[in-house]
mmCIF file of C-alpha atoms (C1' of nucleotides) in Angstrom:
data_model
loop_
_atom_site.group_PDB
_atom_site.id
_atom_site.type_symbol
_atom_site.label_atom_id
_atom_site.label_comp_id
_atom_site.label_asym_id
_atom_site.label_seq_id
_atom_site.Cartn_x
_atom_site.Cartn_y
_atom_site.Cartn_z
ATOM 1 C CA UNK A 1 -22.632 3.746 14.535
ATOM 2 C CA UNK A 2 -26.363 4.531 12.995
ATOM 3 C CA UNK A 3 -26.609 3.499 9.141
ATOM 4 C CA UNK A 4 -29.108 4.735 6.593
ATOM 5 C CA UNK A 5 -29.833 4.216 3.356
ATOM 6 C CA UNK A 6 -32.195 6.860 1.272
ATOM 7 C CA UNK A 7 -31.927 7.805 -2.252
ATOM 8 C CA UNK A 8 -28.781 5.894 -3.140
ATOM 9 C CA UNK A 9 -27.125 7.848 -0.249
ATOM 10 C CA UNK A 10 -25.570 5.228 2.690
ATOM 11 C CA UNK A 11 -25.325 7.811 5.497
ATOM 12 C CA UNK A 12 -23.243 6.027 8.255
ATOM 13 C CA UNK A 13 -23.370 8.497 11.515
ATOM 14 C CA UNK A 14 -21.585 8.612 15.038
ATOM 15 C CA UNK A 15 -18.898 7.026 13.780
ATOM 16 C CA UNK A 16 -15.923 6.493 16.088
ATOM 17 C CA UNK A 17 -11.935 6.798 15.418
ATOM 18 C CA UNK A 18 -12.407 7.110 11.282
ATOM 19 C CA UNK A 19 -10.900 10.419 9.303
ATOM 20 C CA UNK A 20 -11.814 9.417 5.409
ATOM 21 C CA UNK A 21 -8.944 11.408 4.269
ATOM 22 C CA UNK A 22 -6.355 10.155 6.122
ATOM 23 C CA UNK A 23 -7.406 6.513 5.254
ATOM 24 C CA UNK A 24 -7.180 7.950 1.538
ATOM 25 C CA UNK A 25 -4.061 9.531 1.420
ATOM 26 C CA UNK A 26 -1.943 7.299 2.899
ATOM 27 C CA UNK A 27 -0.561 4.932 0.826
ATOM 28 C CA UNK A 28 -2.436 2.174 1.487
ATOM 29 C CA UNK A 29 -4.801 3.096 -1.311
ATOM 30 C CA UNK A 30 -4.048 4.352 -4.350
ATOM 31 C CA UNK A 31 -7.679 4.559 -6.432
ATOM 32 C CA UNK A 32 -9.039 7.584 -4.130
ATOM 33 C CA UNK A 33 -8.531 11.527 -5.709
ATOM 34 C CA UNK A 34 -9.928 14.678 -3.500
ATOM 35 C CA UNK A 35 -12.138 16.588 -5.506
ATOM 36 C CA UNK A 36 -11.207 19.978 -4.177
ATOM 37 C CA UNK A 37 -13.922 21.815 -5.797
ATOM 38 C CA UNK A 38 -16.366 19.487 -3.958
ATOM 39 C CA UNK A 39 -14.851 18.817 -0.747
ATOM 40 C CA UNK A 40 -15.249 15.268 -1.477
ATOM 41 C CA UNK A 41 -13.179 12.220 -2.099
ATOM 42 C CA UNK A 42 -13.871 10.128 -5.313
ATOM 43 C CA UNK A 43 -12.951 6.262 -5.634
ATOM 44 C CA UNK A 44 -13.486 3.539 -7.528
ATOM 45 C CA UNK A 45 -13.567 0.049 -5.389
ATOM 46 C CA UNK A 46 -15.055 -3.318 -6.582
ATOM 47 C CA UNK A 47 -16.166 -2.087 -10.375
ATOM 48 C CA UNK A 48 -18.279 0.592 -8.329
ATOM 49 C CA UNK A 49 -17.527 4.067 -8.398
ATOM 50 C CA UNK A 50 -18.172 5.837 -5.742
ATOM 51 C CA UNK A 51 -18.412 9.484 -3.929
ATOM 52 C CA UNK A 52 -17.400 9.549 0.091
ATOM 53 C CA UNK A 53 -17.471 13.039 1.900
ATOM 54 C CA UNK A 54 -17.282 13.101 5.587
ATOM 55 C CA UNK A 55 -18.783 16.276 7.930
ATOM 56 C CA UNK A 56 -17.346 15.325 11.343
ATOM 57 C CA UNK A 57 -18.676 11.818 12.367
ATOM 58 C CA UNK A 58 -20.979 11.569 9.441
ATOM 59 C CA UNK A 59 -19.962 9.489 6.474
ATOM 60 C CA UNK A 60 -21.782 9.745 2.798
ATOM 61 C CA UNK A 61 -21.691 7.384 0.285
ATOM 62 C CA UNK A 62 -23.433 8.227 -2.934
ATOM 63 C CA UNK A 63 -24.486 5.883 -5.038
ATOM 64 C CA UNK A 64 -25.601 3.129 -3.011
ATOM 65 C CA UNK A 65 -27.747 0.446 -3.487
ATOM 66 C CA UNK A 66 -29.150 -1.853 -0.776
ATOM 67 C CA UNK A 67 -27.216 -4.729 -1.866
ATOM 68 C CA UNK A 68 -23.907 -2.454 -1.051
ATOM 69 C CA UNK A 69 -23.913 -1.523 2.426
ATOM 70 C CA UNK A 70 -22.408 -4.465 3.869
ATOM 71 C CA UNK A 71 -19.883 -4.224 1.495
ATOM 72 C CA UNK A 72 -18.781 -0.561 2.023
ATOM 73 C CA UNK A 73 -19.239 -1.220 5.862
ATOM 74 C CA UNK A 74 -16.606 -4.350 5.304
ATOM 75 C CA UNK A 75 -14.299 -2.476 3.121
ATOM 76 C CA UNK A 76 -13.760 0.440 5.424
ATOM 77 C CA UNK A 77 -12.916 -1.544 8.143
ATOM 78 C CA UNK A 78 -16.188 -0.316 10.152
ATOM 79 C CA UNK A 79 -17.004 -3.591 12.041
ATOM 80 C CA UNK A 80 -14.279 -3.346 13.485
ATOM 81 C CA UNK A 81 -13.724 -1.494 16.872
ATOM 82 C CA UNK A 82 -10.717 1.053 16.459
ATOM 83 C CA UNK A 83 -11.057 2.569 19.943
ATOM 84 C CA UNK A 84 -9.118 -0.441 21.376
ATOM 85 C CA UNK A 85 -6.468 0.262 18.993
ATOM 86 C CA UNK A 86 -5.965 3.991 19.449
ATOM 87 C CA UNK A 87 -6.089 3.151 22.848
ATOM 88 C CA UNK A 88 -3.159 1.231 22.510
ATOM 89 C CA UNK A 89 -1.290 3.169 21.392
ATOM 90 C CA UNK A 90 -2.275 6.147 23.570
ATOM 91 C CA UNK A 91 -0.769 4.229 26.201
ATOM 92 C CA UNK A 92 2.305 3.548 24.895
ATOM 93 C CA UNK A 93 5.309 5.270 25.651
ATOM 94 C CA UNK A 94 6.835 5.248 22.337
ATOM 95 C CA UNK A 95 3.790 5.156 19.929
ATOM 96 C CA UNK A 96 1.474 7.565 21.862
ATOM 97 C CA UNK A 97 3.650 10.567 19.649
ATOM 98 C CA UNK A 98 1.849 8.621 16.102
ATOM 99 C CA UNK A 99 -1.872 9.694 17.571
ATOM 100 C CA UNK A 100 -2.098 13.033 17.317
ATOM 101 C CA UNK A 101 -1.511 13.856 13.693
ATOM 102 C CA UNK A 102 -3.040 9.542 12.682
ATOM 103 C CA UNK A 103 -6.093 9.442 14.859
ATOM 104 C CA UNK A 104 -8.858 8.128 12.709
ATOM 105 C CA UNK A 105 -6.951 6.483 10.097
ATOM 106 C CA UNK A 106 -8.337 2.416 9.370
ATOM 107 C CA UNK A 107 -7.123 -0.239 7.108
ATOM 108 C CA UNK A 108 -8.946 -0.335 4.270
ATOM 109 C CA UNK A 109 -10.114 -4.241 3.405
ATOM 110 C CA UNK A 110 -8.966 -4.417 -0.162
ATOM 111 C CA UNK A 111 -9.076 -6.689 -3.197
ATOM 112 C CA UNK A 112 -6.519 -8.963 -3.402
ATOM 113 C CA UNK A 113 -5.422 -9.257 -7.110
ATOM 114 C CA UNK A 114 -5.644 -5.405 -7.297
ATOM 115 C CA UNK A 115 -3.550 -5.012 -4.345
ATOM 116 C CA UNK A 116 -0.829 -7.533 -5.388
ATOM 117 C CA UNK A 117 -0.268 -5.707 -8.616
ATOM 118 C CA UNK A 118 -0.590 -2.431 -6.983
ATOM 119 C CA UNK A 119 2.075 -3.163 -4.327
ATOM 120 C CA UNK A 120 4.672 -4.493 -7.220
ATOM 121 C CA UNK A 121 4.006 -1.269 -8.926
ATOM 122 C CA UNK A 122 5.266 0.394 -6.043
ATOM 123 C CA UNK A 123 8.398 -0.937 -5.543
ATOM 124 C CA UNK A 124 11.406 1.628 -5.076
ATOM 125 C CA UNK A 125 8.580 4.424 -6.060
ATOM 126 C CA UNK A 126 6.622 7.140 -4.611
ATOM 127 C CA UNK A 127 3.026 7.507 -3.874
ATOM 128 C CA UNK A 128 2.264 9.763 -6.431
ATOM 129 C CA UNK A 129 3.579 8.232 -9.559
ATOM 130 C CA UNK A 130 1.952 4.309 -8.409
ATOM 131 C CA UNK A 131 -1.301 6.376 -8.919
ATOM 132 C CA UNK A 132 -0.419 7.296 -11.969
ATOM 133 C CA UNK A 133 0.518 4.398 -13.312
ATOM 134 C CA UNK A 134 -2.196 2.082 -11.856
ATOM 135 C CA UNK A 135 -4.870 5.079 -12.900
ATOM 136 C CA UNK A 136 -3.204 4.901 -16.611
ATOM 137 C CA UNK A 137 -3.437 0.427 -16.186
ATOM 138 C CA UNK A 138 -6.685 1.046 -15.162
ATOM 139 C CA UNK A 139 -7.853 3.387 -18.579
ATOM 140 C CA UNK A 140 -5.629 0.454 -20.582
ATOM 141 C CA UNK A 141 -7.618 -1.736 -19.882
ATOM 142 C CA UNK A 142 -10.132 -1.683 -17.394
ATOM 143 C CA UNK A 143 -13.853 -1.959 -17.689
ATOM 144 C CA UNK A 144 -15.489 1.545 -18.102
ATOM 145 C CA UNK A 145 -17.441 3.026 -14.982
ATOM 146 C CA UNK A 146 -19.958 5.895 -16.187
ATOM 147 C CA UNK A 147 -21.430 7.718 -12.794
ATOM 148 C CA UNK A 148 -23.190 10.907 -12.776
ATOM 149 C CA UNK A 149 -21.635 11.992 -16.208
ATOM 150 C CA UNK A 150 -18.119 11.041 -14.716
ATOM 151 C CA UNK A 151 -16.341 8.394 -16.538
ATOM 152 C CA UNK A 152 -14.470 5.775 -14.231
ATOM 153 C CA UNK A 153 -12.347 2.746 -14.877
ATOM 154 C CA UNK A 154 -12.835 -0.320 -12.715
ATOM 155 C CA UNK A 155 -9.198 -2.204 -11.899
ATOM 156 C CA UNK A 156 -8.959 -4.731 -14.638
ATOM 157 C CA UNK A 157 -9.469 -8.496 -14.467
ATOM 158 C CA UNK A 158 -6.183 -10.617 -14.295
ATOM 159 C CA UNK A 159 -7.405 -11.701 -17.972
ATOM 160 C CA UNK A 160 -7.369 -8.452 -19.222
ATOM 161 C CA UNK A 161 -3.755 -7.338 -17.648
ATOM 162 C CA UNK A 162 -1.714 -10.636 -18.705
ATOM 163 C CA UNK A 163 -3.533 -10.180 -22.480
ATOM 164 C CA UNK A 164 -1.408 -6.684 -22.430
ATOM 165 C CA UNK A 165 2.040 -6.710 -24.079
ATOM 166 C CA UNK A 166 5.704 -5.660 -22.146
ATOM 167 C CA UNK A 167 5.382 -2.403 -24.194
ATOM 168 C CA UNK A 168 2.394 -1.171 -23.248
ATOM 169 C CA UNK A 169 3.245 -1.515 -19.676
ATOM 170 C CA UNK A 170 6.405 0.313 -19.713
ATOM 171 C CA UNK A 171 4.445 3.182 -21.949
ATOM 172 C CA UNK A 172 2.528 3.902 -18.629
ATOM 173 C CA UNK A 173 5.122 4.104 -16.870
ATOM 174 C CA UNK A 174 5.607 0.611 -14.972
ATOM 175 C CA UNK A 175 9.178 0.465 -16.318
ATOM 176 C CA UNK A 176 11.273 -2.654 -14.863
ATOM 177 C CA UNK A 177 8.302 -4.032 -13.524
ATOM 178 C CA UNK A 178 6.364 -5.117 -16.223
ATOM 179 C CA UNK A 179 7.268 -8.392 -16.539
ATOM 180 C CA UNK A 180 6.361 -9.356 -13.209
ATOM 181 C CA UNK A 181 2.955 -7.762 -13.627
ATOM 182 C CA UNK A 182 2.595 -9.716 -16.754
ATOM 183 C CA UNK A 183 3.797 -13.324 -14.584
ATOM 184 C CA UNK A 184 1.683 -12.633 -12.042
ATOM 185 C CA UNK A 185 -1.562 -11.344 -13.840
ATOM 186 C CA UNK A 186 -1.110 -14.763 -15.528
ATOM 187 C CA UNK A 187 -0.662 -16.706 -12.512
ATOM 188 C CA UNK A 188 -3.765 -15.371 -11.012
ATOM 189 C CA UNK A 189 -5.624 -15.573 -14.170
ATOM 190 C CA UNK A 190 -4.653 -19.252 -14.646
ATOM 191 C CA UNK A 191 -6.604 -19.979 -11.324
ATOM 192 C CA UNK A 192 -4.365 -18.849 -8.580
ATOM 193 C CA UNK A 193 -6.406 -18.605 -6.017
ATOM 194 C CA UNK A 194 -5.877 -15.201 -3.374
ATOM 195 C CA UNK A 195 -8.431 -15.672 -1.155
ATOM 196 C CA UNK A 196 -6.746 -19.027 0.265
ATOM 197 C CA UNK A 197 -4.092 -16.899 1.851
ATOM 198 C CA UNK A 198 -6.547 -15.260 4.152
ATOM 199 C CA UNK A 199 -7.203 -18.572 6.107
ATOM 200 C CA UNK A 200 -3.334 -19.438 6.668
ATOM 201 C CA UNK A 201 -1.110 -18.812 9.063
ATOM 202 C CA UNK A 202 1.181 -15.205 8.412
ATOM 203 C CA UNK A 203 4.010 -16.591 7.768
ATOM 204 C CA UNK A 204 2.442 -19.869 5.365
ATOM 205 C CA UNK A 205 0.812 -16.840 3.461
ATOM 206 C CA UNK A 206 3.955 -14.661 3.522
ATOM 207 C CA UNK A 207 5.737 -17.693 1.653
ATOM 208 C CA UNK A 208 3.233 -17.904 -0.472
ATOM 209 C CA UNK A 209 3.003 -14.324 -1.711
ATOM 210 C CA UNK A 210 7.109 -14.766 -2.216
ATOM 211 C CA UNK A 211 6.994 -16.726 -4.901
ATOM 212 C CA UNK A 212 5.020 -14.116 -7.192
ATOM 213 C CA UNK A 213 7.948 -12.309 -9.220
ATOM 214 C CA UNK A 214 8.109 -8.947 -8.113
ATOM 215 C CA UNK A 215 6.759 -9.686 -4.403
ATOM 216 C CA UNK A 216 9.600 -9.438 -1.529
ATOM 217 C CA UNK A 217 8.875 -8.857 1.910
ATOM 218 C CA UNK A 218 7.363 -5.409 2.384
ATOM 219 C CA UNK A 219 5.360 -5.886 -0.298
ATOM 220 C CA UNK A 220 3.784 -9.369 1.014
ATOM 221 C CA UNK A 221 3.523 -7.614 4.343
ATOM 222 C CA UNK A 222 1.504 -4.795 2.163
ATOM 223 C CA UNK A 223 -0.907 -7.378 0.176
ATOM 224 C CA UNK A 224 -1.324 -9.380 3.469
ATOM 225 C CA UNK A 225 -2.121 -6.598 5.605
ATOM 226 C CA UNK A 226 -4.658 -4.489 3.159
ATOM 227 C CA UNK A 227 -5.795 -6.957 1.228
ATOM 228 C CA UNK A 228 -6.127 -10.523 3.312
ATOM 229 C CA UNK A 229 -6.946 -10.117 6.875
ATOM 230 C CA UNK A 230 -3.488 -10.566 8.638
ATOM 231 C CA UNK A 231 -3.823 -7.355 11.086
ATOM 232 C CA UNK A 232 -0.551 -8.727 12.071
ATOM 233 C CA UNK A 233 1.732 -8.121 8.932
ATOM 234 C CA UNK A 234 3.638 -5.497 9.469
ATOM 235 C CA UNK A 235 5.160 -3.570 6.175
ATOM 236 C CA UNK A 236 8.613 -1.917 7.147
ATOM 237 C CA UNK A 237 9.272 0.418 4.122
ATOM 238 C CA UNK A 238 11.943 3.496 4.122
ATOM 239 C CA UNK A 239 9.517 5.367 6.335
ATOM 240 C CA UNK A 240 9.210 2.987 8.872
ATOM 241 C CA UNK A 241 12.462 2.326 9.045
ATOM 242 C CA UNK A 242 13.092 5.343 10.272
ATOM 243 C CA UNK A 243 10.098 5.559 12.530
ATOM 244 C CA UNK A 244 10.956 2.533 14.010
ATOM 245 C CA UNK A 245 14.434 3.316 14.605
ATOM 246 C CA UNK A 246 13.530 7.256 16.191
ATOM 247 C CA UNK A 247 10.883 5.511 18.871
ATOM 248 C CA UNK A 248 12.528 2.408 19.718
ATOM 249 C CA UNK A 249 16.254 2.237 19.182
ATOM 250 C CA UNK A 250 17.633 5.516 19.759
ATOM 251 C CA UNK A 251 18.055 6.832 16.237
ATOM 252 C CA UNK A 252 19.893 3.933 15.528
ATOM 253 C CA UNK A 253 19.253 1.067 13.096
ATOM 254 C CA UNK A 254 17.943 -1.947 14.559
ATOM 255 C CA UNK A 255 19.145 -5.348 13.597
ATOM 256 C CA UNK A 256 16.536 -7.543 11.654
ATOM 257 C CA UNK A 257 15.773 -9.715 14.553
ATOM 258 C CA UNK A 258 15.449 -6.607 16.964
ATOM 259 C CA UNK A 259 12.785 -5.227 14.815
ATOM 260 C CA UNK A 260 11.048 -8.138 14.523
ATOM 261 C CA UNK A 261 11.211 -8.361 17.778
ATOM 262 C CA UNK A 262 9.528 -5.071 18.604
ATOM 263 C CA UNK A 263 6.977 -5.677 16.037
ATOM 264 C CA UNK A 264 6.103 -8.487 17.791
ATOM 265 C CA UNK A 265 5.877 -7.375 21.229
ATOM 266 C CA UNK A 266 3.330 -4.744 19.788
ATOM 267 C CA UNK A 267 0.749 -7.810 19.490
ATOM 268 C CA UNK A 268 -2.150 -9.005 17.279
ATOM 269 C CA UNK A 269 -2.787 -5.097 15.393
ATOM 270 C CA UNK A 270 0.649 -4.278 14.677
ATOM 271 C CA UNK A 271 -0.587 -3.934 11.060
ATOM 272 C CA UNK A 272 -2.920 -1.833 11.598
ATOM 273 C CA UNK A 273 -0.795 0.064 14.296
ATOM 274 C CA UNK A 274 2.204 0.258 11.550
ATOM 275 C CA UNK A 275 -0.406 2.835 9.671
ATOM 276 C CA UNK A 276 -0.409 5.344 12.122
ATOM 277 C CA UNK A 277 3.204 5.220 12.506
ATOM 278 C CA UNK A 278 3.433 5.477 8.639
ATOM 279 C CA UNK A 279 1.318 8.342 8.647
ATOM 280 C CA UNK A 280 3.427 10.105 11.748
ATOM 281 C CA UNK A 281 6.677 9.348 9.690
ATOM 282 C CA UNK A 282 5.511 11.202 6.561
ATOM 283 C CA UNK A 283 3.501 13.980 8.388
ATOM 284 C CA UNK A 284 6.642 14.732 10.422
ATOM 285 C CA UNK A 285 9.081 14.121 7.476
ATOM 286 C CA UNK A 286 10.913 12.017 9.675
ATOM 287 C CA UNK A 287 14.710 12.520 8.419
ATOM 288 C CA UNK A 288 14.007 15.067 5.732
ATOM 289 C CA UNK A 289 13.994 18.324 7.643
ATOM 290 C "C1'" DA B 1 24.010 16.480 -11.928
ATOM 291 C "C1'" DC B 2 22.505 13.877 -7.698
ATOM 292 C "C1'" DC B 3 19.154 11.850 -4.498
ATOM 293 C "C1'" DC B 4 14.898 9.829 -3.351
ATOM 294 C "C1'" DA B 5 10.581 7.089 -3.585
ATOM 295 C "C1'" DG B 6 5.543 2.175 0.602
ATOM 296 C "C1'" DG B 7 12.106 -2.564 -2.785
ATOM 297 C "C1'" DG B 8 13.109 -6.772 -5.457
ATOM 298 C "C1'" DT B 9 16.099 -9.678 -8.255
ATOM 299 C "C1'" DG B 10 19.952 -12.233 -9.223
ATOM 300 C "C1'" DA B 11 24.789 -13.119 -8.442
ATOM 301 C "C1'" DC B 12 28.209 -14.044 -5.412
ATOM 302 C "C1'" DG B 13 30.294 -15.386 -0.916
ATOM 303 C "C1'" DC C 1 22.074 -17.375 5.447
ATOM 304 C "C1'" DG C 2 23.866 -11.944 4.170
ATOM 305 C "C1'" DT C 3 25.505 -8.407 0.979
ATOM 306 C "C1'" DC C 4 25.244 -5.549 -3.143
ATOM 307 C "C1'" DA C 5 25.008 -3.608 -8.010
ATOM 308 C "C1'" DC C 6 21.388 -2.822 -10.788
ATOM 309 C "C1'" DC C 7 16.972 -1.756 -12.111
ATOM 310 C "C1'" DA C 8 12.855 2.628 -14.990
ATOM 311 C "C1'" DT C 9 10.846 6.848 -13.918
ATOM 312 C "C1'" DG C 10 9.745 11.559 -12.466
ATOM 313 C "C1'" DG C 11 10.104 15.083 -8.879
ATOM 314 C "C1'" DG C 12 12.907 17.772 -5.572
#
DNA sequence: ACCCAGGGTGACG
DNA sequence: CGTCACCATGGG
């Protein structure tokens, strides 16, 4: 991996295992839009808007400054050594059918508080319409972003979504979950404190994250896995139900315990590993065709 | 009209 | 502990 920095352009080259739009398109993000016209993918991350394009293993950020590059290298997982992974999986009997189509897909490192009410927005919903609804939370009440002529909305402070009424959340769409966006915004702005999760043990953190209204256990598996560290958490959603149940039990539905007890046996990345079986699930339409 | 989507809650055994 | 009706919303 060779970094540069010139111009407000972070040029990151010979980079190994990472496909940008994969990473953006899978569900684990939901503030990245392709701009066609421009072969480029637009994002907002961290109050900083932000335009990534990739030309084989070349990665462009544009804009920025010097003071950033740690923090785009941190939140695109790029300290971290992915060949191991895919490797991993290559070798497996039962996973090594996930590579093909979800080689070069990482875990992006997320914020926390944005990815907690992100993940209860997507509750019994589809990719599509979380975007819209967190893009539309975002315009409510987010801080403005101007880039380039481009206006941008950062994700909003926990202040700024619990000072929002029930109404105006269910007018963009968030329906039966407002409330427990409201609760938890106001949790968190009250001085719950996110970050302490990342230090715990998986399942002291997944207890945590329970309590927050609106938070079951995909959805802590989601916030602890994108958001917190825990490379470990492993988010088993309609998708990967099926997934799961095609490569490992004979098209049959696994027990709780026997799943758990796969996941497990898959080791310290099942996380991460659990995204490129994600991605095979949906690129293959597992059950749908 | 029915089914589905990165499911969770609350009630009831 | 497990099961299950119900929950807003838009697209297929």
């Amino acid at each position: 991996m060779k970094i540069d920095l010139k111009d407000e352009v972070l040029t990151i080259s010979q980079l190994k295992c990472f496909d940008l739009g994969k990473s953006c398109s899978c569900g684990q993000a939901f503030r990245w839009g392709y701009d066609a016209a421009d072969d480029c993918w637009l994002g907002v991350v961290r109050a900083k808007a932000v335009r990534a394009a990739q030309h084989g293993d070349t990665l462009r950020l544009f804009p920025c400054n010097a003071g950033d590059v740690d923090m785009w290298l941190d939140y695109f997982d790029l300290y971290r050594d992915y060949s191991g992974i895919e490797a991993l999986i290559s070798g497996s009997e039962r996973l090594s059918v996930c590579l093909p189509c979800a080689s070069g897909i990482r875990v992006f490192r997320q914020e926390p508080f944005e990815t907690l009410i992100s993940f209860i927005i997507s509750a019994n919903n589809n990719i599509k319409r979380i975007s819209g609804i967190i893009e539309r939370l975002c315009a409510l009440c987010g801080e403005r972003i101007s880039v380039g002529g481009r206006n941008f909305f950062a994700f909003p402070s926990p202040e700024a979504i619990s000072a929002l009424s029930a109404e105006q959340l269910i007018k963009i769409g968030a329906g039966y979950r407002a409330p427990y966006i409201l609760e938890t915004a106001g949790r968190v702005a009250k001085g719950y404190c996110l970050s302490d999760l990342k230090g715990m043990n998986l399942s002291d953190a997944r207890s945590e994250l329970l309590r927050f209204k609106g938070v079951g256990p995909k959805v802590a598996d989601c916030i602890l896995l994108f958001s917190l560290g825990h490379t470990d958490a492993f988010p088993v959603d309609v998708w990967i139900g099926r997934a799961m149940s095609e490569l490992y039990f004979n098209s049959e539905t696994p027990t709780k315990h026997e799943l758990e007890s796969v996941v497990k046996s898959i080791g310290e990345y099942s996380g991460i590993i659990q995204q490129y079986i994600f991605y095979y699930a949906r690129e293959s339409r597992l059950g749908k065709a």
